[in-house]
């Protein structure tokens, strides 16, 4: 933002240099990027009057001007080639010895000397705006070429810098998004007054209201979209006289980067820069029924804006309309049809508050960025809409350019409530890290025009309406810290307890699982957490299965991914099918992902998310090679992967039981049980499921919950000394009914063999002629060992007798010869 220091001085007594003011504002968070001296390089240029003008006798393009620039004595002869100079014009005159800044015509600047032009002496130069360093964008088209013609009432012999405002300094301030209150001159003046310890004076808002009639009877406002427009106010101005605005106003506008146009337009821009409230002026007689409606645009609706472009509107855009058609884009640009022209006699002046995000979307969609839209995007002071109207009427009345109709039309749909914050000085000091007295805090807040009341230890603070960025005690702390001065806050190390940075234990276990599965020759894959709704049908799940209760996606990326998965097997089987169909002979894949289980539908709370390991094996056990077998993967490959994983995690107390799932082969599957709870299943998939997913029947899957293993996993492996004494082993073969599993027998053996038993392994299963019908023979190898002695046969034999007795009693087992 560009801010004129001479303009700021209208509100604050600034008695420091521009550089000192820039440093002071920067110290409180308003970063001044540069200080611009507008008249730098201009010396000896004054205002002068063309007393006489005649053609050069030897030139068809040169003019001989006799100039009076207050020098006393005779008029001075100056020649010019400009064709727009007339007798009695007031123009800038560069006298002999004057210096001019770099410009388009003189890139390095120049120093004036007397010279001869076609035989006649010229003692100076008449200056164009470009030669005075004025940007052509800040001038009307007729002022951009030729000599810069000044108003006819301009005094002569006056330093040109004072006349056209080049005796000024401009601050180029980089405002952050939260400092919308400083996006105007009074906002900056408020900050300058606070930091310099001065008193701020607000501009006059007095309005005479001498025109006949009442505003509420002459115009009407309705807001049809209060979510996009919280307030819309209007004033009616009669007997409008369109004329150039005063030179002081033009100078201020140009200093801040805006081009003066006419008094009505300039006043609306001036008030916007002064108070931060964008405004717009309508030709009152072009508004149908003088009825203004703020509504959403209609899709495909057309509007010709002030720049002469036809705009296509939609329902997201704030549209200002009358009962017949759109007349403007709220907060962005007015309509061409209601433009104020030389024929306008009555003006309808608008000041409103629009929804910032909507303004941003509209300006971006239409490629229309302006000073007004930028202010609405940041947020304006909704409480001062009427003040802006009063200020504009005050300025136009002072110019003799209007008469104001009594009253204001004020449609205040959504009143603004400023933030009320309670905080103790101790809390503020703790947050900032310094000791600031209670009195200084109150003084700072008062200087920033916060309302402060004391309730015991508490400070009850009401934020001004223009400080919408202040919502909590942290914001109050920031205000106090920046005005106290950040330079006074000493640097020190934060008082924080040092803790070791590391990831969660569950993530450690996940990493261990991934590392082992990869080391076991499996490839990790990643699939979507979304699946097709009929994926669970392919798994043959029962109608009342909880996994059929899934969460539907409101905006799925495609019809194939319409619901959140409750089971990972469909995604993994689809991945396996995709690879097998492309001649991948061996598929060994796994994924660690989440499944989602709603408590109820529609959702009333977050669903339960389970961390799950899913693995799929299919095809050849080994890659094709001369020294490896060509066997296919079977159940024991998946079982081996599970056992290796549990060993890697240090989980011992798990078991496999004869339970199955609808999608598994009933004779080649099992449940994985830990702590008496089923935490997963594995086995060969059901032939029908294999057909549904187009994979071979000899495809094996495992789905295992990881969270139960987090607590069971051994985080730090325990070292065990190598045994000093030899072990002893015994074999035992028993005949049991076929329905008895080896796991059940192993459990009994471990339970009754005693502490000396180190390991139990099954090494033979036999059914045949030598075993009774309905029975099977299971042979186990038992290893015994003690850490403090060599075992005797008697000790081992006693354990074996106990085992044989308990096995025989529990399962009617008989020793096999």
Short mmCIF file of N, CA and C in Angstrom, two decimals, residues 425 494 550 672 767 787:
data_model
loop_
_atom_site.label_atom_id
_atom_site.label_comp_id
_atom_site.label_asym_id
_atom_site.label_seq_id
_atom_site.Cartn_x
_atom_site.Cartn_y
_atom_site.Cartn_z
N UNK A 425 -3.05 -9.68 33.20
CA UNK A 425 -1.70 -9.25 32.82
C UNK A 425 -0.66 -10.35 32.99
N UNK A 494 13.94 -21.24 25.42
CA UNK A 494 12.61 -21.60 25.96
C UNK A 494 12.75 -22.62 27.08
N UNK A 550 -21.11 -50.61 5.28
CA UNK A 550 -19.99 -49.78 4.86
C UNK A 550 -20.42 -48.33 4.69
N UNK A 672 -6.56 -67.22 13.49
CA UNK A 672 -5.37 -66.86 14.27
C UNK A 672 -5.88 -66.26 15.58
N UNK A 767 -1.65 -91.93 8.88
CA UNK A 767 -2.93 -92.65 8.88
C UNK A 767 -2.78 -93.80 7.90
N UNK A 787 19.79 -75.18 32.70
CA UNK A 787 20.86 -74.19 32.58
C UNK A 787 21.95 -74.36 33.62
#
